[in-house]
Short mmCIF file of C-alpha atoms in Angstrom, two decimals:
data_model
loop_
_atom_site.label_atom_id
_atom_site.label_comp_id
_atom_site.label_asym_id
_atom_site.label_seq_id
_atom_site.Cartn_x
_atom_site.Cartn_y
_atom_site.Cartn_z
CA UNK A 177 37.83 71.31 95.55
CA UNK A 178 39.53 71.03 92.08
CA UNK A 179 41.09 68.35 91.14
CA UNK A 180 44.41 70.81 91.36
CA UNK A 181 43.73 71.00 95.37
CA UNK A 182 43.08 67.30 95.94
CA UNK A 183 45.85 66.02 98.33
CA UNK A 184 49.02 64.29 96.93
CA UNK A 185 51.54 62.00 98.06
CA UNK A 186 53.99 63.90 100.92
CA UNK A 187 57.47 63.97 99.83
CA UNK A 188 58.90 64.11 103.15
CA UNK A 189 61.09 61.22 103.38
CA UNK A 190 64.70 62.58 103.74
CA UNK A 191 68.01 61.07 102.49
CA UNK A 192 68.50 58.74 105.83
CA UNK A 193 65.16 57.78 105.52
CA UNK A 194 65.58 56.14 102.39
CA UNK A 195 69.10 54.88 102.96
CA UNK A 196 68.05 52.99 106.25
CA UNK A 197 64.94 51.77 104.24
CA UNK A 198 67.18 50.23 101.73
CA UNK A 199 69.25 48.66 104.02
CA UNK A 200 66.24 47.30 106.17
CA UNK A 201 64.68 46.04 103.13
CA UNK A 202 67.58 43.68 102.73
CA UNK A 203 68.12 42.78 106.21
CA UNK A 204 65.54 40.52 107.47
CA UNK A 205 65.09 38.11 110.67
CA UNK A 206 65.74 35.35 107.47
CA UNK A 207 69.53 36.31 107.98
CA UNK A 208 69.61 35.87 111.77
CA UNK A 209 67.52 32.62 112.05
CA UNK A 210 66.80 30.84 108.31
CA UNK A 211 70.63 31.20 107.84
CA UNK A 212 71.45 28.29 110.12
CA UNK A 213 69.23 25.86 107.94
CA UNK A 214 71.37 26.79 104.72
CA UNK A 215 74.60 26.58 106.57
CA UNK A 216 73.85 22.91 107.90
CA UNK A 217 72.85 21.87 104.30
CA UNK A 218 75.81 23.35 102.71
CA UNK A 219 78.67 23.56 104.99
CA UNK A 220 81.08 26.60 104.46
CA UNK A 221 80.49 26.52 100.94
CA UNK A 222 77.11 28.77 101.68
CA UNK A 223 79.45 31.44 101.18
CA UNK A 224 79.42 30.79 97.67
CA UNK A 225 75.94 30.40 97.57
CA UNK A 226 75.12 33.66 99.34
CA UNK A 227 77.46 35.13 96.74
CA UNK A 228 75.80 33.83 93.89
CA UNK A 229 72.08 34.58 94.92
CA UNK A 230 73.45 38.10 95.56
CA UNK A 231 75.00 38.71 92.58
CA UNK A 232 71.71 38.31 90.97
CA UNK A 233 69.89 40.76 93.20
CA UNK A 234 72.73 43.46 92.43
CA UNK A 235 72.39 42.84 88.61
CA UNK A 236 68.26 43.45 89.28
CA UNK A 237 68.56 46.17 91.29
CA UNK A 238 70.80 47.94 88.87
CA UNK A 239 68.07 47.23 86.23
CA UNK A 240 65.28 48.70 88.47
CA UNK A 241 67.65 51.53 89.40
CA UNK A 242 68.34 52.50 85.71
CA UNK A 243 64.38 52.64 85.05
CA UNK A 244 63.72 54.30 88.31
CA UNK A 245 66.30 56.95 87.71
CA UNK A 246 64.91 57.59 84.41
CA UNK A 247 61.13 58.05 85.62
CA UNK A 248 60.57 57.61 89.86
CA UNK A 249 57.23 56.23 90.19
CA UNK A 250 55.45 54.95 93.24
CA UNK A 251 54.41 51.82 91.30
CA UNK A 252 58.08 51.23 90.30
CA UNK A 253 58.60 48.01 88.48
CA UNK A 254 54.78 47.31 88.15
CA UNK A 255 54.16 50.70 86.12
CA UNK A 256 57.34 49.73 84.19
CA UNK A 257 56.01 46.71 83.03
CA UNK A 258 52.80 48.17 82.21
CA UNK A 259 54.39 50.26 79.58
CA UNK A 260 57.50 47.92 78.69
CA UNK A 261 55.40 44.52 78.40
CA UNK A 262 51.80 45.49 78.39
CA UNK A 263 48.88 46.51 80.60
CA UNK A 264 48.30 42.73 81.33
CA UNK A 265 52.00 42.61 82.99
CA UNK A 266 51.74 45.45 84.91
CA UNK A 267 48.25 44.33 86.41
CA UNK A 268 49.82 40.82 87.44
CA UNK A 269 52.74 41.58 88.95
CA UNK A 270 51.90 44.58 90.96
CA UNK A 271 48.89 41.91 92.89
CA UNK A 272 51.48 39.70 93.22
CA UNK A 273 53.53 42.06 94.82
CA UNK A 274 51.17 43.23 96.81
CA UNK A 275 50.08 39.91 97.71
CA UNK A 276 53.48 38.67 98.87
CA UNK A 277 53.73 41.31 101.60
CA UNK A 278 50.30 41.01 102.77
CA UNK A 279 51.27 37.43 103.36
CA UNK A 280 54.50 38.41 105.03
CA UNK A 281 52.27 40.70 107.49
CA UNK A 282 50.78 37.61 108.64
CA UNK A 283 54.31 35.76 108.72
CA UNK A 284 56.03 38.73 110.78
CA UNK A 285 53.18 39.36 113.34
CA UNK A 286 53.22 35.83 113.91
CA UNK A 287 56.88 35.68 114.65
CA UNK A 288 57.03 38.87 116.92
CA UNK A 289 53.90 37.35 118.58
CA UNK A 290 55.76 34.40 119.90
CA UNK A 291 59.07 36.82 121.05
CA UNK A 292 56.26 39.02 122.96
CA UNK A 293 54.40 35.90 124.17
CA UNK A 294 57.87 34.24 125.49
CA UNK A 295 58.66 37.37 127.57
CA UNK A 296 55.24 37.87 129.10
CA UNK A 297 53.43 34.99 128.49
CA UNK A 298 50.17 35.76 130.52
CA UNK A 299 49.20 38.25 127.14
CA UNK A 300 47.96 34.97 124.44
CA UNK A 301 49.89 34.70 121.40
CA UNK A 302 46.89 36.20 119.14
CA UNK A 303 46.73 39.20 121.53
CA UNK A 304 50.42 40.29 120.88
CA UNK A 305 50.33 39.86 116.99
CA UNK A 306 47.10 42.05 116.98
CA UNK A 307 48.97 44.90 119.25
CA UNK A 308 51.80 44.56 116.64
CA UNK A 309 49.41 45.23 113.61
CA UNK A 310 47.73 48.00 115.23
CA UNK A 311 50.65 49.69 116.28
CA UNK A 312 52.51 49.67 113.01
CA UNK A 313 49.00 50.33 111.08
CA UNK A 314 49.06 53.84 112.97
CA UNK A 315 52.53 54.43 112.09
CA UNK A 316 51.59 53.97 108.65
CA UNK A 317 48.65 56.26 108.63
CA UNK A 318 49.82 59.17 110.43
CA UNK A 319 52.12 60.48 108.07
CA UNK A 320 55.03 58.75 105.71
CA UNK A 321 57.39 60.79 107.63
CA UNK A 322 56.36 58.28 110.62
CA UNK A 323 56.66 55.36 108.72
CA UNK A 324 60.28 56.70 107.61
CA UNK A 325 60.99 57.68 111.37
CA UNK A 326 59.93 54.45 112.33
CA UNK A 327 61.98 52.38 109.54
CA UNK A 328 65.08 54.66 110.43
CA UNK A 329 65.39 53.18 114.00
CA UNK A 330 63.94 50.18 113.25
CA UNK A 331 66.85 49.51 110.47
CA UNK A 332 69.65 51.50 112.90
CA UNK A 333 69.23 49.01 115.47
CA UNK A 334 69.77 46.10 112.80
CA UNK A 335 72.95 47.81 111.38
CA UNK A 336 74.20 48.66 114.85
CA UNK A 337 73.78 44.77 115.94
CA UNK A 338 75.52 43.40 112.69
CA UNK A 339 78.66 45.69 112.79
CA UNK A 340 78.75 44.91 116.45
CA UNK A 341 78.32 40.98 115.57
CA UNK A 342 81.31 41.89 113.06
CA UNK A 343 83.84 43.52 115.13
CA UNK A 344 83.52 41.02 117.36
CA UNK A 345 84.01 38.21 114.92
CA UNK A 346 87.17 39.40 113.32
CA UNK A 347 89.02 40.03 117.12
CA UNK A 348 87.96 36.21 117.88
CA UNK A 349 89.05 35.17 114.55
CA UNK A 350 92.28 37.01 114.98
CA UNK A 351 92.55 35.79 118.97
CA UNK A 352 92.53 38.82 120.39
CA UNK A 353 89.66 37.99 122.43
CA UNK A 354 90.09 36.46 125.88
CA UNK A 355 89.21 32.98 126.14
CA UNK A 356 88.50 32.47 122.28
CA UNK A 357 91.25 30.39 120.51
CA UNK A 358 91.76 31.78 116.89
CA UNK A 359 90.30 28.98 115.04
CA UNK A 360 92.47 29.33 111.63
CA UNK A 361 91.32 27.40 108.99
CA UNK A 362 89.98 24.52 111.24
CA UNK A 363 86.24 25.12 110.50
CA UNK A 364 86.50 26.06 106.92
CA UNK A 365 88.22 23.36 105.30
CA UNK A 366 87.67 20.61 108.91
CA UNK A 367 84.72 18.44 109.14
CA UNK A 368 84.20 17.17 105.67
CA UNK A 369 85.94 20.23 103.47
CA UNK A 370 84.52 23.72 102.05
CA UNK A 371 81.75 21.80 100.27
CA UNK A 372 81.19 18.80 102.25
CA UNK A 373 78.21 17.90 100.66
CA UNK A 374 79.30 18.50 97.32
CA UNK A 375 78.52 21.56 94.62
CA UNK A 376 75.21 20.27 94.07
CA UNK A 377 74.24 21.14 97.92
CA UNK A 378 76.25 24.88 97.27
CA UNK A 379 73.50 25.41 94.11
CA UNK A 380 70.77 24.22 95.70
CA UNK A 381 71.49 26.57 98.79
CA UNK A 382 71.09 29.50 96.48
CA UNK A 383 67.49 28.69 96.16
CA UNK A 384 67.36 28.85 99.98
CA UNK A 385 69.19 31.82 100.26
CA UNK A 386 68.08 33.79 97.38
CA UNK A 387 64.60 35.32 99.15
CA UNK A 388 66.85 36.42 102.01
CA UNK A 389 67.58 39.43 99.80
CA UNK A 390 64.31 40.16 98.49
CA UNK A 391 62.82 43.85 99.79
CA UNK A 392 66.04 45.69 98.30
CA UNK A 393 63.59 47.21 95.88
CA UNK A 394 61.36 48.88 98.54
CA UNK A 395 63.55 51.79 98.25
CA UNK A 396 63.03 52.60 94.55
CA UNK A 397 59.04 52.53 95.68
CA UNK A 398 59.82 54.70 98.43
CA UNK A 399 61.59 57.04 96.61
CA UNK A 400 58.52 58.70 95.18
CA UNK A 401 57.99 60.07 98.08
CA UNK A 402 61.16 61.47 98.84
CA UNK A 403 62.50 65.09 98.31
CA UNK A 404 64.80 64.28 95.81
CA UNK A 405 63.80 60.86 93.90
CA UNK A 406 66.79 60.30 91.63
CA UNK A 407 69.60 60.99 94.32
CA UNK A 408 68.00 58.30 96.29
CA UNK A 409 67.10 55.68 93.78
CA UNK A 410 70.94 56.35 93.15
CA UNK A 411 72.17 56.00 96.37
CA UNK A 412 70.13 52.77 96.97
CA UNK A 413 71.19 50.85 94.29
CA UNK A 414 74.84 51.59 94.50
CA UNK A 415 74.93 50.91 97.98
CA UNK A 416 73.45 47.57 97.53
CA UNK A 417 76.96 45.80 96.51
CA UNK A 418 78.55 46.75 100.24
CA UNK A 419 75.26 45.80 101.84
CA UNK A 420 75.15 42.39 100.55
CA UNK A 421 79.36 41.98 100.73
CA UNK A 422 79.06 43.10 104.80
CA UNK A 423 75.91 42.41 105.96
CA UNK A 424 75.40 38.91 104.49
CA UNK A 425 78.45 37.49 103.37
CA UNK A 426 80.49 39.21 105.83
CA UNK A 427 78.20 37.70 108.94
CA UNK A 428 77.87 34.27 107.36
CA UNK A 429 81.72 34.24 107.00
CA UNK A 430 82.44 34.79 110.74
CA UNK A 431 79.73 31.96 111.78
CA UNK A 432 81.33 29.37 109.56
CA UNK A 433 85.08 30.66 110.80
CA UNK A 434 84.55 30.46 114.41
CA UNK A 435 82.08 27.75 114.50
CA UNK A 436 81.65 23.94 112.87
CA UNK A 437 78.89 24.19 110.23
CA UNK A 438 77.61 20.50 111.60
CA UNK A 439 77.09 22.06 115.24
CA UNK A 440 73.45 21.60 116.62
CA UNK A 441 73.58 25.04 117.74
CA UNK A 442 74.62 26.66 114.52
CA UNK A 443 71.69 24.91 112.75
CA UNK A 444 69.32 26.30 115.62
CA UNK A 445 70.48 30.21 115.79
CA UNK A 446 73.97 30.70 114.17
CA UNK A 447 74.09 34.11 115.58
CA UNK A 448 73.57 32.82 119.38
CA UNK A 449 75.53 30.28 119.21
CA UNK A 450 78.59 32.94 117.95
CA UNK A 451 77.89 34.92 121.11
CA UNK A 452 77.70 32.20 123.21
CA UNK A 453 81.30 31.00 122.07
CA UNK A 454 82.26 34.64 123.29
CA UNK A 455 80.98 33.91 126.78
CA UNK A 456 78.01 36.71 126.15
CA UNK A 457 75.70 36.52 129.12
CA UNK A 458 71.58 36.17 127.77
CA UNK A 459 72.88 35.81 124.28
CA UNK A 460 69.51 34.43 123.25
CA UNK A 461 67.73 37.45 124.94
CA UNK A 462 69.96 39.72 122.97
CA UNK A 463 69.06 37.85 119.86
CA UNK A 464 65.44 37.89 120.37
CA UNK A 465 65.48 41.78 120.45
CA UNK A 466 67.22 42.19 117.36
CA UNK A 467 64.90 39.52 115.50
CA UNK A 468 62.30 41.43 117.26
CA UNK A 469 63.36 44.47 115.66
CA UNK A 470 63.65 43.07 112.22
CA UNK A 471 60.22 41.52 112.59
CA UNK A 472 58.85 44.94 113.46
CA UNK A 473 60.69 46.73 110.33
CA UNK A 474 59.50 43.71 107.84
CA UNK A 475 55.87 44.54 109.40
CA UNK A 476 56.16 48.46 109.00
CA UNK A 477 57.90 48.48 105.38
CA UNK A 478 55.73 45.09 104.35
CA UNK A 479 52.74 47.26 105.11
CA UNK A 480 53.61 50.40 103.50
CA UNK A 481 54.88 48.47 100.68
CA UNK A 482 51.82 46.70 100.05
CA UNK A 483 49.71 50.01 100.56
CA UNK A 484 51.65 52.13 97.77
CA UNK A 485 51.57 49.15 95.08
CA UNK A 486 47.86 48.93 95.80
CA UNK A 487 47.60 52.98 95.45
CA UNK A 488 49.35 52.47 92.22
CA UNK A 489 47.25 50.22 91.01
CA UNK A 490 44.17 51.75 91.78
CA UNK A 491 45.64 54.81 90.18
CA UNK A 492 45.80 52.98 86.89
CA UNK A 493 42.19 51.34 87.23
CA UNK A 494 43.68 47.98 88.22
CA UNK A 495 42.09 48.40 91.54
CA UNK A 496 38.89 50.21 92.92
CA UNK A 497 39.61 53.76 92.59
CA UNK A 498 38.24 54.97 96.09
CA UNK A 499 41.90 53.01 97.16
CA UNK A 500 43.62 55.76 95.08
CA UNK A 501 42.29 58.64 97.52
CA UNK A 502 45.21 60.81 99.50
CA UNK A 503 44.32 61.87 103.11
CA UNK A 504 44.99 65.56 103.88
CA UNK A 505 47.97 63.71 105.61
CA UNK A 506 49.45 62.70 102.53
CA UNK A 507 48.68 59.32 103.19
CA UNK A 508 46.93 56.86 101.13
CA UNK A 509 44.62 55.68 103.88
CA UNK A 510 42.12 53.52 102.28
CA UNK A 511 44.86 51.50 100.28
CA UNK A 512 46.97 50.88 104.01
CA UNK A 513 43.52 50.09 105.76
CA UNK A 514 42.88 47.06 102.98
CA UNK A 515 46.44 45.93 103.05
CA UNK A 516 46.18 46.01 107.15
CA UNK A 517 42.94 44.14 106.84
CA UNK A 518 43.81 41.25 104.77
CA UNK A 519 46.76 40.86 106.84
CA UNK A 520 44.72 40.71 109.80
CA UNK A 521 42.73 37.58 107.90
CA UNK A 522 46.38 36.12 107.27
CA UNK A 523 46.95 36.04 110.86
CA UNK A 524 43.77 34.75 111.72
CA UNK A 525 44.43 31.89 109.25
CA UNK A 526 47.76 31.00 110.93
CA UNK A 527 46.17 30.51 114.22
CA UNK A 528 42.84 28.46 113.10
CA UNK A 529 44.49 26.34 110.40
CA UNK A 530 48.18 26.77 110.44
CA UNK A 531 48.65 23.43 108.51
CA UNK A 532 46.51 24.17 105.69
CA UNK A 533 45.25 27.06 104.85
CA UNK A 534 48.00 29.48 106.22
CA UNK A 535 50.56 27.01 104.87
CA UNK A 536 48.77 27.17 101.24
CA UNK A 537 48.79 31.22 101.17
CA UNK A 538 52.82 30.78 102.31
CA UNK A 539 53.28 28.40 99.33
CA UNK A 540 51.30 30.86 97.40
CA UNK A 541 54.18 33.91 97.81
CA UNK A 542 56.83 31.67 97.62
CA UNK A 543 58.34 32.09 94.21
CA UNK A 544 57.05 35.92 93.79
CA UNK A 545 60.02 37.03 94.31
CA UNK A 546 61.73 35.57 91.06
CA UNK A 547 58.66 36.62 89.04
CA UNK A 548 59.40 40.14 90.19
CA UNK A 549 62.97 40.06 89.12
CA UNK A 550 61.92 38.40 85.85
CA UNK A 551 59.57 41.13 84.84
CA UNK A 552 62.18 43.73 85.96
CA UNK A 553 64.68 42.33 83.85
CA UNK A 554 62.51 41.86 80.41
CA UNK A 555 61.19 45.47 81.64
CA UNK A 556 64.43 47.01 81.61
CA UNK A 557 65.45 45.12 78.23
CA UNK A 558 62.42 46.75 76.30
CA UNK A 559 62.43 50.21 78.31
CA UNK A 560 66.21 50.77 77.81
CA UNK A 561 65.76 50.29 74.27
CA UNK A 562 62.77 52.75 74.01
CA UNK A 563 64.95 55.43 76.10
CA UNK A 564 67.87 54.96 73.62
CA UNK A 565 65.76 55.39 70.51
CA UNK A 566 64.08 58.75 71.89
CA UNK A 567 67.76 60.02 72.58
CA UNK A 568 67.10 60.15 76.44
CA UNK A 569 69.82 60.73 78.80
CA UNK A 570 70.17 57.91 81.34
CA UNK A 571 71.44 59.18 84.83
CA UNK A 572 72.06 55.21 85.62
CA UNK A 573 73.04 52.53 83.40
CA UNK A 574 72.69 48.94 83.72
CA UNK A 575 76.21 47.51 83.14
CA UNK A 576 77.29 45.63 80.05
CA UNK A 577 73.88 45.74 78.34
CA UNK A 578 72.21 43.87 77.17
CA UNK A 579 74.59 40.92 77.99
CA UNK A 580 74.24 41.14 81.25
CA UNK A 581 70.22 41.28 81.32
CA UNK A 582 70.01 38.34 79.40
CA UNK A 583 72.20 36.69 81.53
CA UNK A 584 70.31 37.52 84.37
CA UNK A 585 67.31 36.53 82.70
CA UNK A 586 68.86 33.23 82.05
CA UNK A 587 69.87 32.69 86.14
CA UNK A 588 66.13 33.95 87.14
CA UNK A 589 64.76 31.05 84.75
CA UNK A 590 66.82 28.66 86.10
CA UNK A 591 66.33 29.35 89.85
CA UNK A 592 62.78 28.92 88.70
CA UNK A 593 63.47 25.62 87.11
CA UNK A 594 65.54 24.63 89.90
CA UNK A 595 62.53 24.95 92.65
CA UNK A 596 60.50 22.98 90.27
CA UNK A 597 63.19 20.07 90.66
CA UNK A 598 63.71 20.34 94.51
CA UNK A 599 61.24 18.66 96.86
CA UNK A 600 61.52 20.98 99.38
CA UNK A 601 60.38 23.95 97.28
CA UNK A 602 58.13 22.29 93.98
CA UNK A 603 54.85 22.94 95.75
CA UNK A 604 55.67 26.67 96.55
CA UNK A 605 56.59 27.04 92.87
CA UNK A 606 53.61 25.15 91.96
CA UNK A 607 51.14 27.46 93.84
CA UNK A 608 52.88 30.52 93.27
CA UNK A 609 52.65 29.47 89.56
CA UNK A 610 48.84 28.77 89.86
CA UNK A 611 48.25 32.18 91.87
CA UNK A 612 50.55 33.72 88.75
CA UNK A 613 48.66 31.93 86.21
CA UNK A 614 45.15 33.23 87.38
CA UNK A 615 46.78 36.94 87.60
CA UNK A 616 47.75 36.79 84.21
CA UNK A 617 44.66 35.23 82.89
CA UNK A 618 42.54 37.85 84.32
CA UNK A 619 44.62 40.77 83.04
CA UNK A 620 44.72 39.31 79.66
CA UNK A 621 41.18 39.24 79.75
CA UNK A 622 41.00 42.87 81.34
CA UNK A 623 43.11 44.08 78.32
CA UNK A 624 42.76 41.64 75.52
CA UNK A 625 41.62 44.89 73.14
CA UNK A 626 44.09 47.53 74.62
CA UNK A 627 46.82 46.57 71.96
CA UNK A 628 44.25 46.39 69.45
CA UNK A 629 42.71 49.88 70.75
CA UNK A 630 46.58 51.28 70.49
CA UNK A 631 47.28 50.14 66.80
CA UNK A 632 44.08 51.05 65.75
CA UNK A 633 44.51 54.42 67.07
CA UNK A 634 48.19 54.42 65.78
CA UNK A 635 46.67 53.65 62.06
CA UNK A 636 44.35 56.53 62.52
CA UNK A 637 46.50 58.80 63.41
CA UNK A 638 48.67 57.66 60.32
CA UNK A 639 45.87 57.82 57.97
CA UNK A 640 45.41 61.65 56.09
CA UNK A 641 41.30 61.97 56.17
CA UNK A 642 39.91 61.64 52.72
CA UNK A 643 38.22 65.03 53.49
CA UNK A 644 41.81 66.99 53.69
CA UNK A 645 43.29 65.14 50.57
CA UNK A 646 41.11 65.12 48.12
CA UNK A 647 40.16 68.53 46.47
CA UNK A 648 37.03 69.61 46.82
CA UNK A 649 34.50 69.44 43.85
#
């Protein structure tokens, strides 16, 4: 078989798939469950925390969108870092990102197994984790279209749930819901005020909520397997603003307006607490279904994302070449299976050593989101200048370049420093920095002569050979 006959990635993801993948990347189980902790620590002012974190994500996505629209690639920001910063940077951030999603597989499989075990206690929790991993591995192996279909329906359920939640919240806030008294501003300004724990708590909460937005970049990776990558990237980036405003800030606003922020039920599960206030029966079970859907969506997209990043790394020589092989179905099955196997191992560690090994693994991925965003920002800064120097017309541009790019870089560095300052996040940053340092060290060692070789080749090209410049005697 000639090289031209080799199977390639299939461009079968449709616009509806990409739009829902973009939405699913932002709406995770952390919104439905983890937001309670942020509300408890901050009060109604958590809305400002979400808004500040959202601004950082919007700016990062705009920068990534600019590069993706100019050159859609499966490796996304890892490929751009390769060209803009250096081979060591693409190598390091690509493996960090793949590692993040592999760890997420273990976390989400365990979370899904907990819910399934509550429903069917006769089946052991580890069995449910195994079943969930196997099912979603199969969806990723069959074809990219099957991944897209599953993600479309998972995301649709989440979107419908949040829209219903928002709709009922607006009705209740306006006093139109029978049996529910209109709260007015009582819960926003009472119970200690809008910032009951001070501005410091509000800024500290940014460190907690910012990671809820990680995953928006998946759409730029999936765009490489869509029929119209440019249109897909443009739509995904432009919709980030309203997705964050409606799904995150809108739904959190409903919670803190309807219920006191210091309520024990809000800290435990804010969305269940609101539905209970409506008098909806079995609110907990309904939310279990929504959270399980979010878990399955995250498992599905996490496996896809990790495998595609490993596939891209293999294609660039940064992973075993065999992992870049594509089956006749258009799926890099070996990359998918490698991601799954490591994912199974992390699930096993959660059951064998949850307080030591698994906790260490989770901490090792704790700050990777910030590292990824920092690399995207620096890559865009350098790539934009190269593109402008070459005269290439950009389909999508970062706003107020380079000032907003510099501001975003400063904000991300501030978040990193903040993680080192807070006791609750210090260990995550230290372990993540340790892993990053190891990978950067390996990358620098691997490509220590790469820049020297490039410079030498460039110098050779500029020098006219003596045999051509001097007259023949």
